[in-house]
Amino acid sequence: MGLFSFLKRKNEAELRPGLAPLPPDLAPAPDTRLRGEPSRLGTEAERARQREIARATAAKIDEIELAFASDIFSDEPAWGSGARHPASSAPAAVASVDQPDPAAAPASAPAVDESAILYANGQVATAEQLLRESLSTLGRHERLPWWMLFDLYQADGREEAFESIAIDYASHFETSPPAWKPLPPTASDRPAAVVALAETFDASLGAAVAPRLKRLLDADAPTVRLDFGRVTRIDLDGAACLLAALQTLRAQGRELVLAGADTLMATLRSMLAIGVRQASQAPWLLLLELLLLTHREKEFEEAAMDYCVTYEVSPPSFEAPRRVSTAPAAPTAGAGAQGERFMLPSVVSAPGGVLLDAIDAYAAGREVLVLDCSRLARIDYAGAGLLQARLDAHVLAGERVELRELNHLVAALLRLLGMGRRGAGAEDGAIVLYPHRY
């Protein structure tokens, strides 16, 4: 929640002296909040205009909050020094990751459960309609129906529908809407389910990280998950080591899952100043590598020009990466922080004997099973029942099962089936659900 969230937006002009008002052509239209039903924008031109209004408003709010926070906390160079940090499209969100967000309690409204079942059975259009209708009632007070709808559009690859409802979400809750992050496409030459090698980095990243990176490079795991969500400091040696490792993994054709990449990029930007040369170019090049890996071509081009100005060299070119996806940072440093995760496929359906046997093989000798659901779009009803039965067997054996980064449609279905304990402190011998964060 922003620093100014407790203030009425209509009084912003009075509360931000010194900041320019929004341009007249982007000034917010009269109240666009829901009034009994989701907004229905009449034309494509009006829809595009509303998107621009929402983006401009969010950017202005971010500017106010950043200016206020900088006055109190910033250690930026003094005004007039000429140095500035590389720009970012939006301020990185800084959230506590000491405790994970457990699965929310199921909503009392039948629309949530019904839409989860419809979606599981492949009735996507009907589930969408039910969720949209619920926004005018349940969605006035609960965010879960909105999150389920966002996940439905991302799983279905419908960016325009996602952006349209994001406008209503931002207006209704007076907060920045979720960012569009579609699920990675399933490659024909990629196994349906794999065991991913996982590594979570500490708050300070220096030369001592080299052995951990070497372990990743020497392993033959087809999928590597790197979690940067805790990194708050990185020195020149650490940047050089990480840069070399990422470039090698990309050249090897490994599938990469980058968690908490925004946190690391914010850390890098804070230590860079345009026009100020450092002993090593590694932090700049690492920032560019991360922007490339996260498919941010516009930000890459802007940072590349800043790098060019600083070092008076030709900037690197953008090459669309393959087999790279992003995920939220892991909320705890416990299970799955270092070791292996079982990556579930995009769809789990019955019969799923091969998948269930693979989970059993992964579970051998482990006390905690971490099932990564970051690329999971849907579990059908029958498949969910079979998965629950197999996971219950591991629970009876005293093992703890964690399903992490679930989308909210799948999480609602699993809760409906009685799967999942709430809270990070659930005892061993339990199934715990952790939906991804919005």
PDB file of N, CA and C in Angstrom, residues 10-84:
ATOM      1  N   LYS A  10      -9.078  12.655  -4.893  1.00  0.00           N
ATOM      2  CA  LYS A  10      -9.591  13.896  -5.462  1.00  0.00           C
ATOM      3  C   LYS A  10      -8.868  15.119  -4.916  1.00  0.00           C
ATOM      4  N   ASN A  11      -8.136  14.957  -3.794  1.00  0.00           N
ATOM      5  CA  ASN A  11      -7.405  16.078  -3.205  1.00  0.00           C
ATOM      6  C   ASN A  11      -5.930  16.029  -3.533  1.00  0.00           C
ATOM      7  N   GLU A  12      -5.541  15.210  -4.507  1.00  0.00           N
ATOM      8  CA  GLU A  12      -4.124  15.060  -4.801  1.00  0.00           C
ATOM      9  C   GLU A  12      -3.474  16.385  -5.185  1.00  0.00           C
ATOM     10  N   ALA A  13      -4.205  17.197  -5.938  1.00  0.00           N
ATOM     11  CA  ALA A  13      -3.595  18.446  -6.396  1.00  0.00           C
ATOM     12  C   ALA A  13      -3.189  19.320  -5.237  1.00  0.00           C
ATOM     13  N   GLU A  14      -3.969  19.264  -4.138  1.00  0.00           N
ATOM     14  CA  GLU A  14      -3.650  20.072  -2.977  1.00  0.00           C
ATOM     15  C   GLU A  14      -2.517  19.463  -2.163  1.00  0.00           C
ATOM     16  N   LEU A  15      -2.289  18.142  -2.329  1.00  0.00           N
ATOM     17  CA  LEU A  15      -1.338  17.450  -1.469  1.00  0.00           C
ATOM     18  C   LEU A  15       0.017  17.236  -2.130  1.00  0.00           C
ATOM     19  N   ARG A  16       0.190  17.710  -3.329  1.00  0.00           N
ATOM     20  CA  ARG A  16       1.467  17.478  -3.997  1.00  0.00           C
ATOM     21  C   ARG A  16       2.055  18.779  -4.524  1.00  0.00           C
ATOM     22  N   PRO A  17       2.315  19.757  -3.687  1.00  0.00           N
ATOM     23  CA  PRO A  17       2.905  21.014  -4.154  1.00  0.00           C
ATOM     24  C   PRO A  17       4.233  20.750  -4.829  1.00  0.00           C
ATOM     25  N   GLY A  18       4.439  21.460  -5.914  1.00  0.00           N
ATOM     26  CA  GLY A  18       5.701  21.325  -6.631  1.00  0.00           C
ATOM     27  C   GLY A  18       5.678  20.275  -7.710  1.00  0.00           C
ATOM     28  N   LEU A  19       4.652  19.402  -7.735  1.00  0.00           N
ATOM     29  CA  LEU A  19       4.567  18.383  -8.752  1.00  0.00           C
ATOM     30  C   LEU A  19       3.547  18.815  -9.790  1.00  0.00           C
ATOM     31  N   ALA A  20       3.877  18.621 -11.047  1.00  0.00           N
ATOM     32  CA  ALA A  20       2.985  19.074 -12.113  1.00  0.00           C
ATOM     33  C   ALA A  20       1.743  18.227 -12.149  1.00  0.00           C
ATOM     34  N   PRO A  21       0.574  18.848 -12.445  1.00  0.00           N
ATOM     35  CA  PRO A  21      -0.651  18.067 -12.576  1.00  0.00           C
ATOM     36  C   PRO A  21      -0.608  17.221 -13.830  1.00  0.00           C
ATOM     37  N   LEU A  22      -1.534  16.257 -13.921  1.00  0.00           N
ATOM     38  CA  LEU A  22      -1.633  15.440 -15.109  1.00  0.00           C
ATOM     39  C   LEU A  22      -1.995  16.320 -16.293  1.00  0.00           C
ATOM     40  N   PRO A  23      -1.506  16.000 -17.486  1.00  0.00           N
ATOM     41  CA  PRO A  23      -1.895  16.753 -18.671  1.00  0.00           C
ATOM     42  C   PRO A  23      -3.393  16.684 -18.868  1.00  0.00           C
ATOM     43  N   PRO A  24      -4.003  17.732 -19.457  1.00  0.00           N
ATOM     44  CA  PRO A  24      -5.467  17.744 -19.615  1.00  0.00           C
ATOM     45  C   PRO A  24      -5.983  16.557 -20.384  1.00  0.00           C
ATOM     46  N   ASP A  25      -5.217  16.099 -21.406  1.00  0.00           N
ATOM     47  CA  ASP A  25      -5.744  14.992 -22.206  1.00  0.00           C
ATOM     48  C   ASP A  25      -5.654  13.665 -21.487  1.00  0.00           C
ATOM     49  N   LEU A  26      -4.891  13.623 -20.373  1.00  0.00           N
ATOM     50  CA  LEU A  26      -4.805  12.397 -19.586  1.00  0.00           C
ATOM     51  C   LEU A  26      -5.451  12.547 -18.226  1.00  0.00           C
ATOM     52  N   ALA A  27      -6.107  13.667 -17.980  1.00  0.00           N
ATOM     53  CA  ALA A  27      -6.767  13.854 -16.689  1.00  0.00           C
ATOM     54  C   ALA A  27      -7.831  12.804 -16.516  1.00  0.00           C
ATOM     55  N   PRO A  28      -7.977  12.236 -15.302  1.00  0.00           N
ATOM     56  CA  PRO A  28      -8.960  11.177 -15.086  1.00  0.00           C
ATOM     57  C   PRO A  28     -10.363  11.651 -15.422  1.00  0.00           C
ATOM     58  N   ALA A  29     -11.106  10.749 -16.049  1.00  0.00           N
ATOM     59  CA  ALA A  29     -12.503  11.023 -16.332  1.00  0.00           C
ATOM     60  C   ALA A  29     -13.282  10.956 -15.033  1.00  0.00           C
ATOM     61  N   PRO A  30     -14.534  11.403 -15.030  1.00  0.00           N
ATOM     62  CA  PRO A  30     -15.348  11.262 -13.812  1.00  0.00           C
ATOM     63  C   PRO A  30     -15.311   9.835 -13.320  1.00  0.00           C
ATOM     64  N   ASP A  31     -15.652   9.671 -12.060  1.00  0.00           N
ATOM     65  CA  ASP A  31     -15.512   8.424 -11.305  1.00  0.00           C
ATOM     66  C   ASP A  31     -15.774   7.188 -12.164  1.00  0.00           C
ATOM     67  N   THR A  32     -14.710   6.336 -12.307  1.00  0.00           N
ATOM     68  CA  THR A  32     -14.842   5.150 -13.136  1.00  0.00           C
ATOM     69  C   THR A  32     -14.975   3.884 -12.323  1.00  0.00           C
ATOM     70  N   ARG A  33     -15.269   3.991 -11.063  1.00  0.00           N
ATOM     71  CA  ARG A  33     -15.392   2.787 -10.247  1.00  0.00           C
ATOM     72  C   ARG A  33     -16.654   2.013 -10.616  1.00  0.00           C
ATOM     73  N   LEU A  34     -16.642   0.752 -10.195  1.00  0.00           N
ATOM     74  CA  LEU A  34     -17.786  -0.110 -10.487  1.00  0.00           C
ATOM     75  C   LEU A  34     -19.046   0.449  -9.864  1.00  0.00           C
ATOM     76  N   ARG A  35     -20.119   0.435 -10.585  1.00  0.00           N
ATOM     77  CA  ARG A  35     -21.423   0.843 -10.078  1.00  0.00           C
ATOM     78  C   ARG A  35     -22.434  -0.240 -10.426  1.00  0.00           C
ATOM     79  N   GLY A  36     -22.327  -1.340  -9.727  1.00  0.00           N
ATOM     80  CA  GLY A  36     -23.290  -2.417  -9.897  1.00  0.00           C
ATOM     81  C   GLY A  36     -22.850  -3.477 -10.883  1.00  0.00           C
ATOM     82  N   GLU A  37     -21.885  -3.163 -11.758  1.00  0.00           N
ATOM     83  CA  GLU A  37     -21.410  -4.153 -12.711  1.00  0.00           C
ATOM     84  C   GLU A  37     -20.055  -3.706 -13.229  1.00  0.00           C
ATOM     85  N   PRO A  38     -19.258  -4.650 -13.808  1.00  0.00           N
ATOM     86  CA  PRO A  38     -17.973  -4.274 -14.368  1.00  0.00           C
ATOM     87  C   PRO A  38     -18.150  -3.268 -15.490  1.00  0.00           C
ATOM     88  N   SER A  39     -17.130  -2.399 -15.675  1.00  0.00           N
ATOM     89  CA  SER A  39     -17.243  -1.374 -16.701  1.00  0.00           C
ATOM     90  C   SER A  39     -17.279  -2.007 -18.075  1.00  0.00           C
ATOM     91  N   ARG A  40     -18.021  -1.390 -18.981  1.00  0.00           N
ATOM     92  CA  ARG A  40     -18.090  -1.845 -20.371  1.00  0.00           C
ATOM     93  C   ARG A  40     -17.685  -0.663 -21.237  1.00  0.00           C
ATOM     94  N   LEU A  41     -16.456  -0.676 -21.716  1.00  0.00           N
ATOM     95  CA  LEU A  41     -15.964   0.429 -22.521  1.00  0.00           C
ATOM     96  C   LEU A  41     -16.474   0.262 -23.943  1.00  0.00           C
ATOM     97  N   GLY A  42     -17.004   1.355 -24.496  1.00  0.00           N
ATOM     98  CA  GLY A  42     -17.743   1.231 -25.730  1.00  0.00           C
ATOM     99  C   GLY A  42     -16.898   0.960 -26.959  1.00  0.00           C
ATOM    100  N   THR A  43     -15.777   1.626 -27.110  1.00  0.00           N
ATOM    101  CA  THR A  43     -15.000   1.511 -28.334  1.00  0.00           C
ATOM    102  C   THR A  43     -13.559   1.225 -27.991  1.00  0.00           C
ATOM    103  N   GLU A  44     -12.818   0.782 -29.011  1.00  0.00           N
ATOM    104  CA  GLU A  44     -11.409   0.518 -28.814  1.00  0.00           C
ATOM    105  C   GLU A  44     -10.666   1.799 -28.466  1.00  0.00           C
ATOM    106  N   ALA A  45     -11.080   2.916 -29.075  1.00  0.00           N
ATOM    107  CA  ALA A  45     -10.414   4.189 -28.772  1.00  0.00           C
ATOM    108  C   ALA A  45     -10.619   4.573 -27.325  1.00  0.00           C
ATOM    109  N   GLU A  46     -11.849   4.405 -26.837  1.00  0.00           N
ATOM    110  CA  GLU A  46     -12.114   4.737 -25.438  1.00  0.00           C
ATOM    111  C   GLU A  46     -11.377   3.786 -24.510  1.00  0.00           C
ATOM    112  N   ARG A  47     -11.324   2.495 -24.881  1.00  0.00           N
ATOM    113  CA  ARG A  47     -10.592   1.517 -24.068  1.00  0.00           C
ATOM    114  C   ARG A  47      -9.121   1.891 -23.971  1.00  0.00           C
ATOM    115  N   ALA A  48      -8.531   2.253 -25.106  1.00  0.00           N
ATOM    116  CA  ALA A  48      -7.117   2.643 -25.107  1.00  0.00           C
ATOM    117  C   ALA A  48      -6.908   3.900 -24.272  1.00  0.00           C
ATOM    118  N   ARG A  49      -7.841   4.856 -24.381  1.00  0.00           N
ATOM    119  CA  ARG A  49      -7.726   6.086 -23.593  1.00  0.00           C
ATOM    120  C   ARG A  49      -7.778   5.784 -22.109  1.00  0.00           C
ATOM    121  N   GLN A  50      -8.683   4.881 -21.706  1.00  0.00           N
ATOM    122  CA  GLN A  50      -8.789   4.545 -20.295  1.00  0.00           C
ATOM    123  C   GLN A  50      -7.516   3.877 -19.793  1.00  0.00           C
ATOM    124  N   ARG A  51      -6.900   3.061 -20.647  1.00  0.00           N
ATOM    125  CA  ARG A  51      -5.637   2.437 -20.232  1.00  0.00           C
ATOM    126  C   ARG A  51      -4.573   3.491 -19.998  1.00  0.00           C
ATOM    127  N   GLU A  52      -4.493   4.482 -20.909  1.00  0.00           N
ATOM    128  CA  GLU A  52      -3.509   5.537 -20.755  1.00  0.00           C
ATOM    129  C   GLU A  52      -3.764   6.362 -19.499  1.00  0.00           C
ATOM    130  N   ILE A  53      -5.042   6.608 -19.207  1.00  0.00           N
ATOM    131  CA  ILE A  53      -5.387   7.342 -17.985  1.00  0.00           C
ATOM    132  C   ILE A  53      -4.922   6.567 -16.765  1.00  0.00           C
ATOM    133  N   ALA A  54      -5.200   5.250 -16.753  1.00  0.00           N
ATOM    134  CA  ALA A  54      -4.818   4.429 -15.598  1.00  0.00           C
ATOM    135  C   ALA A  54      -3.306   4.405 -15.420  1.00  0.00           C
ATOM    136  N   ARG A  55      -2.595   4.261 -16.545  1.00  0.00           N
ATOM    137  CA  ARG A  55      -1.129   4.220 -16.450  1.00  0.00           C
ATOM    138  C   ARG A  55      -0.564   5.565 -15.982  1.00  0.00           C
ATOM    139  N   ALA A  56      -1.106   6.640 -16.542  1.00  0.00           N
ATOM    140  CA  ALA A  56      -0.620   7.964 -16.156  1.00  0.00           C
ATOM    141  C   ALA A  56      -0.913   8.265 -14.696  1.00  0.00           C
ATOM    142  N   THR A  57      -2.107   7.862 -14.239  1.00  0.00           N
ATOM    143  CA  THR A  57      -2.462   8.089 -12.838  1.00  0.00           C
ATOM    144  C   THR A  57      -1.554   7.290 -11.919  1.00  0.00           C
ATOM    145  N   ALA A  58      -1.339   6.001 -12.266  1.00  0.00           N
ATOM    146  CA  ALA A  58      -0.462   5.173 -11.440  1.00  0.00           C
ATOM    147  C   ALA A  58       0.958   5.728 -11.417  1.00  0.00           C
ATOM    148  N   ALA A  59       1.428   6.201 -12.587  1.00  0.00           N
ATOM    149  CA  ALA A  59       2.778   6.769 -12.640  1.00  0.00           C
ATOM    150  C   ALA A  59       2.885   8.025 -11.792  1.00  0.00           C
ATOM    151  N   LYS A  60       1.835   8.873 -11.810  1.00  0.00           N
ATOM    152  CA  LYS A  60       1.866  10.092 -11.013  1.00  0.00           C
ATOM    153  C   LYS A  60       1.852   9.773  -9.524  1.00  0.00           C
ATOM    154  N   ILE A  61       1.029   8.784  -9.119  1.00  0.00           N
ATOM    155  CA  ILE A  61       1.007   8.376  -7.710  1.00  0.00           C
ATOM    156  C   ILE A  61       2.368   7.837  -7.300  1.00  0.00           C
ATOM    157  N   ASP A  62       2.976   7.018  -8.188  1.00  0.00           N
ATOM    158  CA  ASP A  62       4.312   6.489  -7.884  1.00  0.00           C
ATOM    159  C   ASP A  62       5.314   7.626  -7.735  1.00  0.00           C
ATOM    160  N   GLU A  63       5.183   8.666  -8.588  1.00  0.00           N
ATOM    161  CA  GLU A  63       6.102   9.808  -8.512  1.00  0.00           C
ATOM    162  C   GLU A  63       5.968  10.525  -7.176  1.00  0.00           C
ATOM    163  N   ILE A  64       4.725  10.703  -6.725  1.00  0.00           N
ATOM    164  CA  ILE A  64       4.495  11.379  -5.447  1.00  0.00           C
ATOM    165  C   ILE A  64       5.115  10.573  -4.316  1.00  0.00           C
ATOM    166  N   GLU A  65       4.810   9.262  -4.323  1.00  0.00           N
ATOM    167  CA  GLU A  65       5.315   8.408  -3.236  1.00  0.00           C
ATOM    168  C   GLU A  65       6.831   8.348  -3.250  1.00  0.00           C
ATOM    169  N   LEU A  66       7.426   8.237  -4.456  1.00  0.00           N
ATOM    170  CA  LEU A  66       8.878   8.163  -4.547  1.00  0.00           C
ATOM    171  C   LEU A  66       9.519   9.455  -4.062  1.00  0.00           C
ATOM    172  N   ALA A  67       8.923  10.588  -4.438  1.00  0.00           N
ATOM    173  CA  ALA A  67       9.468  11.875  -4.001  1.00  0.00           C
ATOM    174  C   ALA A  67       9.398  12.010  -2.483  1.00  0.00           C
ATOM    175  N   PHE A  68       8.272  11.599  -1.926  1.00  0.00           N
ATOM    176  CA  PHE A  68       8.111  11.693  -0.470  1.00  0.00           C
ATOM    177  C   PHE A  68       9.086  10.772   0.250  1.00  0.00           C
ATOM    178  N   ALA A  69       9.188   9.527  -0.262  1.00  0.00           N
ATOM    179  CA  ALA A  69      10.097   8.572   0.374  1.00  0.00           C
ATOM    180  C   ALA A  69      11.543   9.023   0.237  1.00  0.00           C
ATOM    181  N   SER A  70      11.880   9.619  -0.917  1.00  0.00           N
ATOM    182  CA  SER A  70      13.264  10.046  -1.130  1.00  0.00           C
ATOM    183  C   SER A  70      13.668  11.142  -0.157  1.00  0.00           C
ATOM    184  N   ASP A  71      12.718  12.037   0.148  1.00  0.00           N
ATOM    185  CA  ASP A  71      13.023  13.110   1.092  1.00  0.00           C
ATOM    186  C   ASP A  71      13.413  12.563   2.450  1.00  0.00           C
ATOM    187  N   ILE A  72      12.835  11.404   2.798  1.00  0.00           N
ATOM    188  CA  ILE A  72      13.071  10.859   4.136  1.00  0.00           C
ATOM    189  C   ILE A  72      14.238   9.878   4.148  1.00  0.00           C
ATOM    190  N   PHE A  73      14.241   8.969   3.155  1.00  0.00           N
ATOM    191  CA  PHE A  73      15.153   7.832   3.227  1.00  0.00           C
ATOM    192  C   PHE A  73      16.302   7.871   2.228  1.00  0.00           C
ATOM    193  N   SER A  74      16.211   8.669   1.195  1.00  0.00           N
ATOM    194  CA  SER A  74      17.112   8.517   0.071  1.00  0.00           C
ATOM    195  C   SER A  74      18.541   8.896   0.426  1.00  0.00           C
ATOM    196  N   ASP A  75      19.468   8.076  -0.141  1.00  0.00           N
ATOM    197  CA  ASP A  75      20.872   8.448  -0.053  1.00  0.00           C
ATOM    198  C   ASP A  75      21.388   8.797  -1.443  1.00  0.00           C
ATOM    199  N   GLU A  76      20.474   9.331  -2.292  1.00  0.00           N
ATOM    200  CA  GLU A  76      20.827   9.709  -3.645  1.00  0.00           C
ATOM    201  C   GLU A  76      21.865  10.838  -3.622  1.00  0.00           C
ATOM    202  N   PRO A  77      22.574  11.045  -4.745  1.00  0.00           N
ATOM    203  CA  PRO A  77      23.483  12.187  -4.817  1.00  0.00           C
ATOM    204  C   PRO A  77      22.713  13.482  -4.632  1.00  0.00           C
ATOM    205  N   ALA A  78      23.385  14.487  -4.127  1.00  0.00           N
ATOM    206  CA  ALA A  78      22.736  15.771  -3.883  1.00  0.00           C
ATOM    207  C   ALA A  78      22.219  16.353  -5.181  1.00  0.00           C
ATOM    208  N   TRP A  79      21.154  17.164  -5.051  1.00  0.00           N
ATOM    209  CA  TRP A  79      20.569  17.783  -6.226  1.00  0.00           C
ATOM    210  C   TRP A  79      21.613  18.662  -6.905  1.00  0.00           C
ATOM    211  N   GLY A  80      21.663  18.527  -8.233  1.00  0.00           N
ATOM    212  CA  GLY A  80      22.624  19.319  -8.981  1.00  0.00           C
ATOM    213  C   GLY A  80      23.955  18.624  -9.187  1.00  0.00           C
ATOM    214  N   SER A  81      24.116  17.407  -8.655  1.00  0.00           N
ATOM    215  CA  SER A  81      25.388  16.713  -8.825  1.00  0.00           C
ATOM    216  C   SER A  81      25.556  16.179 -10.234  1.00  0.00           C
ATOM    217  N   GLY A  82      24.438  16.041 -10.985  1.00  0.00           N
ATOM    218  CA  GLY A  82      24.527  15.566 -12.357  1.00  0.00           C
ATOM    219  C   GLY A  82      24.395  14.072 -12.488  1.00  0.00           C
ATOM    220  N   ALA A  83      24.550  13.329 -11.414  1.00  0.00           N
ATOM    221  CA  ALA A  83      24.459  11.872 -11.485  1.00  0.00           C
ATOM    222  C   ALA A  83      23.018  11.443 -11.271  1.00  0.00           C
ATOM    223  N   ARG A  84      22.585  10.444 -12.045  1.00  0.00           N
ATOM    224  CA  ARG A  84      21.265   9.874 -11.837  1.00  0.00           C
ATOM    225  C   ARG A  84      21.325   8.385 -12.135  1.00  0.00           C
TER     226      ARG A  84
END
